[in-house]
């Protein structure tokens, strides 16, 4: 069941809601960027090139399978991730609908 109204959700309740009611990607993003990327690295693995290598490998494999593009979402507050995605060739999609998350896209090919 949904958490009771009238009080802030606990972190577990928030995750529960995300699992059962995930945010949906804007259809106009999916038209040209149908693949979705989700990547998390432990802090001790960040800044060592693993993220870049994972993304480049994924981009190559998606391209080999005919995908035209990839999209992802990131919290606007996660400044390191925002800069990282920009650095590896993602661009912010104009239609980022809320002030909390940004949608980034990258063309393949």
Short mmCIF file of N, CA, C and O in Angstrom, two decimals:
data_model
loop_
_atom_site.label_atom_id
_atom_site.label_comp_id
_atom_site.label_asym_id
_atom_site.label_seq_id
_atom_site.Cartn_x
_atom_site.Cartn_y
_atom_site.Cartn_z
N UNK A 1 0.83 -1.21 0.00
CA UNK A 1 0.00 0.00 0.00
C UNK A 1 0.86 1.26 0.00
O UNK A 1 2.02 1.23 0.43
N UNK A 2 0.27 2.33 -0.46
CA UNK A 2 0.98 3.62 -0.45
C UNK A 2 1.19 4.07 0.98
O UNK A 2 0.40 3.76 1.87
N UNK A 3 2.26 4.82 1.21
CA UNK A 3 2.47 5.36 2.55
C UNK A 3 1.30 6.27 2.94
O UNK A 3 0.66 6.87 2.07
N UNK A 4 1.01 6.37 4.23
CA UNK A 4 -0.11 7.20 4.65
C UNK A 4 0.13 8.68 4.32
O UNK A 4 1.27 9.15 4.38
N UNK A 5 -0.93 9.40 3.96
CA UNK A 5 -0.77 10.83 3.66
C UNK A 5 -0.56 11.64 4.94
O UNK A 5 -0.83 11.17 6.04
N UNK A 6 -0.04 12.84 4.75
CA UNK A 6 0.05 13.76 5.88
C UNK A 6 1.35 13.75 6.64
O UNK A 6 1.49 14.44 7.64
N UNK A 7 2.30 12.94 6.20
CA UNK A 7 3.61 12.97 6.85
C UNK A 7 4.68 12.67 5.80
O UNK A 7 4.40 12.06 4.78
N UNK A 8 5.90 13.11 6.04
CA UNK A 8 6.96 12.81 5.07
C UNK A 8 7.21 11.30 4.98
O UNK A 8 7.06 10.58 5.97
N UNK A 9 7.55 10.86 3.80
CA UNK A 9 7.85 9.45 3.60
C UNK A 9 9.23 9.11 4.15
O UNK A 9 10.15 9.92 4.09
N UNK A 10 9.37 7.91 4.65
CA UNK A 10 10.68 7.42 5.03
C UNK A 10 11.45 7.08 3.75
O UNK A 10 10.84 6.91 2.68
N UNK A 11 12.77 6.95 3.82
CA UNK A 11 13.51 6.54 2.61
C UNK A 11 13.01 5.21 2.03
O UNK A 11 12.91 5.07 0.82
N UNK A 12 12.68 4.26 2.88
CA UNK A 12 12.17 2.98 2.38
C UNK A 12 10.82 3.15 1.69
O UNK A 12 10.56 2.53 0.65
N UNK A 13 9.96 3.99 2.22
CA UNK A 13 8.67 4.24 1.59
C UNK A 13 8.84 4.92 0.23
O UNK A 13 8.15 4.60 -0.73
N UNK A 14 9.78 5.83 0.16
CA UNK A 14 10.06 6.51 -1.11
C UNK A 14 10.55 5.50 -2.16
O UNK A 14 10.07 5.50 -3.30
N UNK A 15 11.46 4.62 -1.78
CA UNK A 15 11.94 3.60 -2.72
C UNK A 15 10.82 2.65 -3.12
O UNK A 15 10.73 2.24 -4.29
N UNK A 16 9.99 2.29 -2.19
CA UNK A 16 8.85 1.43 -2.49
C UNK A 16 7.98 2.07 -3.56
O UNK A 16 7.56 1.42 -4.53
N UNK A 17 7.68 3.34 -3.41
CA UNK A 17 6.85 4.05 -4.39
C UNK A 17 7.53 4.09 -5.75
O UNK A 17 6.90 3.91 -6.79
N UNK A 18 8.86 4.32 -5.78
CA UNK A 18 9.58 4.36 -7.05
C UNK A 18 9.56 3.01 -7.76
O UNK A 18 9.46 2.94 -8.98
N UNK A 19 9.65 1.94 -6.98
CA UNK A 19 9.63 0.60 -7.58
C UNK A 19 8.25 0.32 -8.19
O UNK A 19 8.15 -0.18 -9.31
N UNK A 20 7.21 0.65 -7.47
CA UNK A 20 5.86 0.32 -7.92
C UNK A 20 5.23 1.39 -8.82
O UNK A 20 4.26 1.11 -9.54
N UNK A 21 5.77 2.58 -8.79
CA UNK A 21 5.26 3.69 -9.61
C UNK A 21 6.44 4.48 -10.16
O UNK A 21 6.66 5.63 -9.79
N UNK A 22 7.22 3.86 -11.05
CA UNK A 22 8.41 4.53 -11.56
C UNK A 22 8.05 5.74 -12.42
O UNK A 22 6.99 5.77 -13.06
N UNK A 23 8.92 6.73 -12.43
CA UNK A 23 8.67 7.86 -13.33
C UNK A 23 8.73 7.39 -14.78
O UNK A 23 9.46 6.45 -15.11
N UNK A 24 7.95 8.00 -15.62
CA UNK A 24 7.90 7.63 -17.03
C UNK A 24 8.64 8.68 -17.85
O UNK A 24 8.55 9.87 -17.58
N UNK A 25 9.34 8.19 -18.85
CA UNK A 25 10.09 9.08 -19.73
C UNK A 25 9.14 9.71 -20.74
O UNK A 25 8.26 9.05 -21.29
N UNK A 26 9.34 10.97 -20.98
CA UNK A 26 8.56 11.73 -21.96
C UNK A 26 8.63 11.03 -23.32
O UNK A 26 9.72 10.72 -23.80
N UNK A 27 7.51 10.73 -23.95
CA UNK A 27 7.52 10.02 -25.23
C UNK A 27 8.37 10.68 -26.31
O UNK A 27 8.98 10.00 -27.13
N UNK A 28 8.46 12.01 -26.30
CA UNK A 28 9.27 12.67 -27.32
C UNK A 28 10.76 12.37 -27.14
O UNK A 28 11.52 12.43 -28.11
N UNK A 29 11.19 12.04 -25.94
CA UNK A 29 12.58 11.62 -25.72
C UNK A 29 12.79 10.24 -26.34
O UNK A 29 13.79 9.98 -27.00
N UNK A 30 11.83 9.36 -26.12
CA UNK A 30 11.96 7.97 -26.56
C UNK A 30 11.99 7.83 -28.08
O UNK A 30 12.56 6.87 -28.60
N UNK A 31 11.41 8.77 -28.80
CA UNK A 31 11.36 8.67 -30.26
C UNK A 31 12.76 8.55 -30.85
O UNK A 31 13.00 7.71 -31.72
N UNK A 32 13.70 9.35 -30.40
CA UNK A 32 15.06 9.33 -30.94
C UNK A 32 16.08 8.71 -30.00
O UNK A 32 17.21 8.44 -30.40
N UNK A 33 15.70 8.50 -28.75
CA UNK A 33 16.63 7.98 -27.73
C UNK A 33 15.95 6.87 -26.94
O UNK A 33 15.66 7.02 -25.76
N UNK A 34 15.67 5.73 -27.60
CA UNK A 34 14.86 4.68 -26.97
C UNK A 34 15.57 3.90 -25.87
O UNK A 34 14.92 3.33 -25.00
N UNK A 35 16.88 3.86 -25.88
CA UNK A 35 17.62 3.10 -24.86
C UNK A 35 17.72 3.94 -23.58
O UNK A 35 17.77 5.17 -23.62
N UNK A 36 17.74 3.24 -22.44
CA UNK A 36 17.83 3.91 -21.15
C UNK A 36 19.08 3.44 -20.42
O UNK A 36 19.38 2.25 -20.42
N UNK A 37 19.77 4.36 -19.80
CA UNK A 37 21.00 4.07 -19.07
C UNK A 37 20.79 4.38 -17.60
O UNK A 37 20.22 5.41 -17.24
N UNK A 38 21.22 3.46 -16.77
CA UNK A 38 21.25 3.69 -15.32
C UNK A 38 22.59 3.17 -14.83
O UNK A 38 22.92 2.01 -15.06
N UNK A 39 23.35 4.03 -14.20
CA UNK A 39 24.68 3.62 -13.74
C UNK A 39 24.92 4.20 -12.35
O UNK A 39 24.60 5.35 -12.09
N UNK A 40 25.43 3.38 -11.47
CA UNK A 40 25.83 3.82 -10.12
C UNK A 40 27.18 3.20 -9.82
O UNK A 40 27.35 1.98 -9.98
N UNK A 41 28.11 4.01 -9.41
CA UNK A 41 29.41 3.51 -8.99
C UNK A 41 29.63 3.87 -7.53
O UNK A 41 29.28 4.97 -7.10
N UNK A 42 30.18 2.94 -6.79
CA UNK A 42 30.54 3.23 -5.41
C UNK A 42 31.55 4.37 -5.39
O UNK A 42 32.34 4.53 -6.33
N UNK A 43 31.55 5.18 -4.34
CA UNK A 43 32.46 6.33 -4.30
C UNK A 43 33.92 5.96 -4.57
O UNK A 43 34.64 6.69 -5.25
N UNK A 44 34.36 4.81 -4.08
CA UNK A 44 35.77 4.43 -4.28
C UNK A 44 36.07 4.06 -5.74
O UNK A 44 37.23 4.00 -6.13
N UNK A 45 35.04 3.84 -6.54
CA UNK A 45 35.24 3.52 -7.96
C UNK A 45 35.05 4.74 -8.86
O UNK A 45 35.30 4.67 -10.06
N UNK A 46 34.62 5.86 -8.29
CA UNK A 46 34.40 7.06 -9.07
C UNK A 46 35.71 7.78 -9.35
O UNK A 46 36.64 7.73 -8.56
N UNK A 47 35.76 8.41 -10.52
CA UNK A 47 36.95 9.19 -10.90
C UNK A 47 38.10 8.35 -11.42
O UNK A 47 39.19 8.88 -11.61
N UNK A 48 37.88 7.08 -11.67
CA UNK A 48 38.95 6.19 -12.13
C UNK A 48 38.77 5.75 -13.59
O UNK A 48 39.51 4.90 -14.08
N UNK A 49 37.76 6.30 -14.26
CA UNK A 49 37.53 5.95 -15.65
C UNK A 49 36.56 4.82 -15.88
O UNK A 49 36.24 4.51 -17.03
N UNK A 50 36.07 4.18 -14.82
CA UNK A 50 35.15 3.06 -14.98
C UNK A 50 33.83 3.51 -15.62
O UNK A 50 33.28 2.84 -16.49
N UNK A 51 33.29 4.62 -15.16
CA UNK A 51 32.03 5.12 -15.69
C UNK A 51 32.12 5.41 -17.18
O UNK A 51 31.25 5.02 -17.96
N UNK A 52 33.19 6.09 -17.58
CA UNK A 52 33.38 6.40 -18.99
C UNK A 52 33.47 5.11 -19.81
O UNK A 52 32.85 4.99 -20.86
N UNK A 53 34.24 4.15 -19.33
CA UNK A 53 34.39 2.89 -20.08
C UNK A 53 33.07 2.13 -20.16
O UNK A 53 32.74 1.57 -21.21
N UNK A 54 32.31 2.11 -19.08
CA UNK A 54 31.01 1.44 -19.11
C UNK A 54 30.08 2.10 -20.13
O UNK A 54 29.41 1.42 -20.92
N UNK A 55 30.03 3.41 -20.13
CA UNK A 55 29.16 4.14 -21.05
C UNK A 55 29.60 3.93 -22.49
O UNK A 55 28.78 3.66 -23.37
N UNK A 56 30.89 4.03 -22.76
CA UNK A 56 31.36 3.85 -24.13
C UNK A 56 31.09 2.43 -24.63
O UNK A 56 30.72 2.24 -25.79
N UNK A 57 31.23 1.46 -23.76
CA UNK A 57 30.92 0.08 -24.15
C UNK A 57 29.44 -0.08 -24.46
O UNK A 57 29.05 -0.68 -25.46
N UNK A 58 28.60 0.48 -23.60
CA UNK A 58 27.16 0.43 -23.83
C UNK A 58 26.79 1.13 -25.13
O UNK A 58 26.02 0.59 -25.93
N UNK A 59 27.33 2.31 -25.35
CA UNK A 59 27.03 3.07 -26.57
C UNK A 59 27.41 2.23 -27.80
O UNK A 59 26.65 2.14 -28.77
N UNK A 60 28.57 1.60 -27.77
CA UNK A 60 28.99 0.76 -28.88
C UNK A 60 28.05 -0.41 -29.12
O UNK A 60 27.67 -0.70 -30.26
N UNK A 61 27.65 -1.08 -28.05
CA UNK A 61 26.76 -2.22 -28.18
C UNK A 61 25.36 -1.81 -28.64
O UNK A 61 24.74 -2.48 -29.45
N UNK A 62 24.88 -0.69 -28.13
CA UNK A 62 23.57 -0.20 -28.57
C UNK A 62 23.60 0.16 -30.05
O UNK A 62 22.68 -0.15 -30.80
N UNK A 63 24.68 0.82 -30.47
CA UNK A 63 24.83 1.17 -31.88
C UNK A 63 24.88 -0.06 -32.76
O UNK A 63 24.26 -0.09 -33.83
N UNK A 64 25.59 -1.09 -32.31
CA UNK A 64 25.66 -2.34 -33.08
C UNK A 64 24.29 -2.99 -33.23
O UNK A 64 24.05 -3.73 -34.18
N UNK A 65 23.40 -2.71 -32.29
CA UNK A 65 22.06 -3.31 -32.32
C UNK A 65 21.02 -2.38 -32.94
O UNK A 65 19.83 -2.66 -32.91
N UNK A 66 21.48 -1.24 -33.47
CA UNK A 66 20.60 -0.35 -34.21
C UNK A 66 19.91 0.74 -33.42
O UNK A 66 19.05 1.43 -33.95
N UNK A 67 20.28 0.94 -32.16
CA UNK A 67 19.67 2.02 -31.39
C UNK A 67 20.18 3.36 -31.90
O UNK A 67 21.36 3.52 -32.21
N UNK A 68 19.28 4.33 -31.95
CA UNK A 68 19.66 5.67 -32.42
C UNK A 68 20.15 6.57 -31.29
O UNK A 68 20.80 7.58 -31.53
N UNK A 69 19.79 6.24 -30.05
CA UNK A 69 20.18 7.11 -28.96
C UNK A 69 19.84 6.53 -27.61
O UNK A 69 19.12 5.54 -27.49
N UNK A 70 20.37 7.18 -26.57
CA UNK A 70 20.19 6.72 -25.20
C UNK A 70 19.82 7.92 -24.34
O UNK A 70 20.23 9.05 -24.62
N UNK A 71 19.03 7.67 -23.30
CA UNK A 71 18.66 8.73 -22.37
C UNK A 71 18.88 8.26 -20.94
O UNK A 71 19.00 7.07 -20.67
N UNK A 72 18.93 9.22 -20.03
CA UNK A 72 19.06 8.93 -18.61
C UNK A 72 18.50 10.10 -17.82
O UNK A 72 18.36 11.19 -18.36
N UNK A 73 18.22 9.85 -16.58
CA UNK A 73 17.79 10.90 -15.68
C UNK A 73 18.76 11.01 -14.53
O UNK A 73 19.35 10.02 -14.10
N UNK A 74 18.94 12.22 -14.06
CA UNK A 74 19.86 12.45 -12.93
C UNK A 74 19.31 13.61 -12.10
O UNK A 74 18.70 14.54 -12.64
N UNK A 75 19.51 13.51 -10.80
CA UNK A 75 19.08 14.59 -9.92
C UNK A 75 19.87 15.85 -10.23
O UNK A 75 21.09 15.83 -10.39
N UNK A 76 19.15 16.95 -10.31
CA UNK A 76 19.79 18.26 -10.55
C UNK A 76 20.81 18.56 -9.45
O UNK A 76 21.81 19.22 -9.68
N UNK A 77 20.57 18.03 -8.24
CA UNK A 77 21.47 18.27 -7.11
C UNK A 77 22.77 17.48 -7.19
O UNK A 77 23.71 17.77 -6.47
N UNK A 78 22.83 16.47 -8.04
CA UNK A 78 24.01 15.63 -8.17
C UNK A 78 24.96 16.28 -9.18
O UNK A 78 25.09 15.84 -10.32
N UNK A 79 25.62 17.34 -8.74
CA UNK A 79 26.44 18.16 -9.64
C UNK A 79 27.57 17.38 -10.29
O UNK A 79 27.90 17.61 -11.46
N UNK A 80 28.19 16.47 -9.56
CA UNK A 80 29.28 15.67 -10.14
C UNK A 80 28.77 14.82 -11.30
O UNK A 80 29.40 14.73 -12.35
N UNK A 81 27.60 14.18 -11.10
CA UNK A 81 27.04 13.35 -12.17
C UNK A 81 26.64 14.20 -13.36
O UNK A 81 26.90 13.83 -14.51
N UNK A 82 26.01 15.34 -13.11
CA UNK A 82 25.60 16.23 -14.21
C UNK A 82 26.81 16.61 -15.04
O UNK A 82 26.80 16.52 -16.28
N UNK A 83 27.89 17.01 -14.41
CA UNK A 83 29.10 17.39 -15.14
C UNK A 83 29.72 16.18 -15.85
O UNK A 83 30.22 16.30 -16.97
N UNK A 84 29.70 15.03 -15.21
CA UNK A 84 30.24 13.82 -15.83
C UNK A 84 29.50 13.51 -17.12
O UNK A 84 30.11 13.26 -18.16
N UNK A 85 28.16 13.49 -17.06
CA UNK A 85 27.38 13.15 -18.26
C UNK A 85 27.63 14.17 -19.37
O UNK A 85 27.73 13.80 -20.54
N UNK A 86 27.73 15.43 -19.02
CA UNK A 86 28.06 16.44 -20.05
C UNK A 86 29.44 16.15 -20.64
O UNK A 86 29.63 16.26 -21.85
N UNK A 87 30.37 15.79 -19.80
CA UNK A 87 31.75 15.54 -20.24
C UNK A 87 31.84 14.35 -21.20
O UNK A 87 32.69 14.33 -22.09
N UNK A 88 30.98 13.34 -21.03
CA UNK A 88 31.02 12.16 -21.90
C UNK A 88 30.05 12.25 -23.07
O UNK A 88 29.75 11.26 -23.73
N UNK A 89 29.55 13.46 -23.35
CA UNK A 89 28.81 13.68 -24.58
C UNK A 89 27.30 13.70 -24.49
O UNK A 89 26.62 13.79 -25.51
N UNK A 90 26.75 13.64 -23.29
CA UNK A 90 25.31 13.76 -23.14
C UNK A 90 24.94 15.24 -23.11
O UNK A 90 25.72 16.08 -22.66
N UNK A 91 23.76 15.53 -23.60
CA UNK A 91 23.26 16.91 -23.55
C UNK A 91 21.92 16.91 -22.83
O UNK A 91 21.15 15.95 -22.91
N UNK A 92 21.65 18.01 -22.16
CA UNK A 92 20.38 18.13 -21.45
C UNK A 92 19.26 18.28 -22.47
O UNK A 92 19.35 19.06 -23.41
N UNK A 93 18.21 17.52 -22.27
CA UNK A 93 17.05 17.59 -23.14
C UNK A 93 16.22 18.80 -22.73
O UNK A 93 16.00 19.03 -21.54
N UNK A 94 15.75 19.54 -23.70
CA UNK A 94 15.02 20.78 -23.43
C UNK A 94 13.80 20.60 -22.56
O UNK A 94 13.42 21.50 -21.85
N UNK A 95 13.20 19.42 -22.60
CA UNK A 95 11.93 19.24 -21.92
C UNK A 95 12.03 18.71 -20.51
O UNK A 95 11.05 18.15 -20.04
N UNK A 96 13.18 18.84 -19.85
CA UNK A 96 13.25 18.34 -18.47
C UNK A 96 12.10 18.95 -17.68
O UNK A 96 12.05 20.15 -17.47
N UNK A 97 11.17 18.10 -17.29
CA UNK A 97 9.86 18.56 -16.85
C UNK A 97 9.78 19.05 -15.42
O UNK A 97 8.90 19.80 -15.07
N UNK A 98 10.65 18.60 -14.56
CA UNK A 98 10.54 19.07 -13.18
C UNK A 98 11.86 19.68 -12.75
O UNK A 98 12.86 19.56 -13.41
N UNK A 99 11.83 20.37 -11.66
CA UNK A 99 13.03 21.03 -11.18
C UNK A 99 13.96 20.10 -10.43
O UNK A 99 15.03 20.52 -10.01
N UNK A 100 13.57 18.84 -10.25
CA UNK A 100 14.37 17.92 -9.46
C UNK A 100 15.32 17.11 -10.32
O UNK A 100 16.48 16.95 -10.01
N UNK A 101 14.81 16.59 -11.43
CA UNK A 101 15.61 15.72 -12.28
C UNK A 101 15.85 16.35 -13.65
O UNK A 101 15.01 17.09 -14.15
N UNK A 102 16.99 16.01 -14.21
CA UNK A 102 17.32 16.43 -15.57
C UNK A 102 17.30 15.18 -16.45
O UNK A 102 17.69 14.11 -16.01
N UNK A 103 16.88 15.34 -17.67
CA UNK A 103 16.95 14.26 -18.65
C UNK A 103 18.09 14.60 -19.59
O UNK A 103 18.14 15.71 -20.13
N UNK A 104 19.01 13.66 -19.76
CA UNK A 104 20.12 13.83 -20.68
C UNK A 104 19.96 12.82 -21.82
O UNK A 104 19.48 11.71 -21.61
N UNK A 105 20.36 13.22 -23.01
CA UNK A 105 20.31 12.34 -24.18
C UNK A 105 21.66 12.34 -24.88
O UNK A 105 22.44 13.28 -24.75
N UNK A 106 21.90 11.25 -25.60
CA UNK A 106 23.11 11.16 -26.43
C UNK A 106 22.76 10.38 -27.68
O UNK A 106 22.16 9.31 -27.60
N UNK A 107 23.10 10.97 -28.82
CA UNK A 107 22.90 10.28 -30.09
C UNK A 107 23.95 9.19 -30.24
O UNK A 107 25.07 9.32 -29.75
N UNK A 108 23.58 8.14 -30.93
CA UNK A 108 24.49 7.02 -31.19
C UNK A 108 24.69 6.94 -32.70
O UNK A 108 23.75 7.01 -33.46
N UNK A 109 25.92 6.72 -33.07
CA UNK A 109 26.19 6.52 -34.49
C UNK A 109 26.97 7.60 -35.14
O UNK A 109 27.46 8.54 -34.71
#
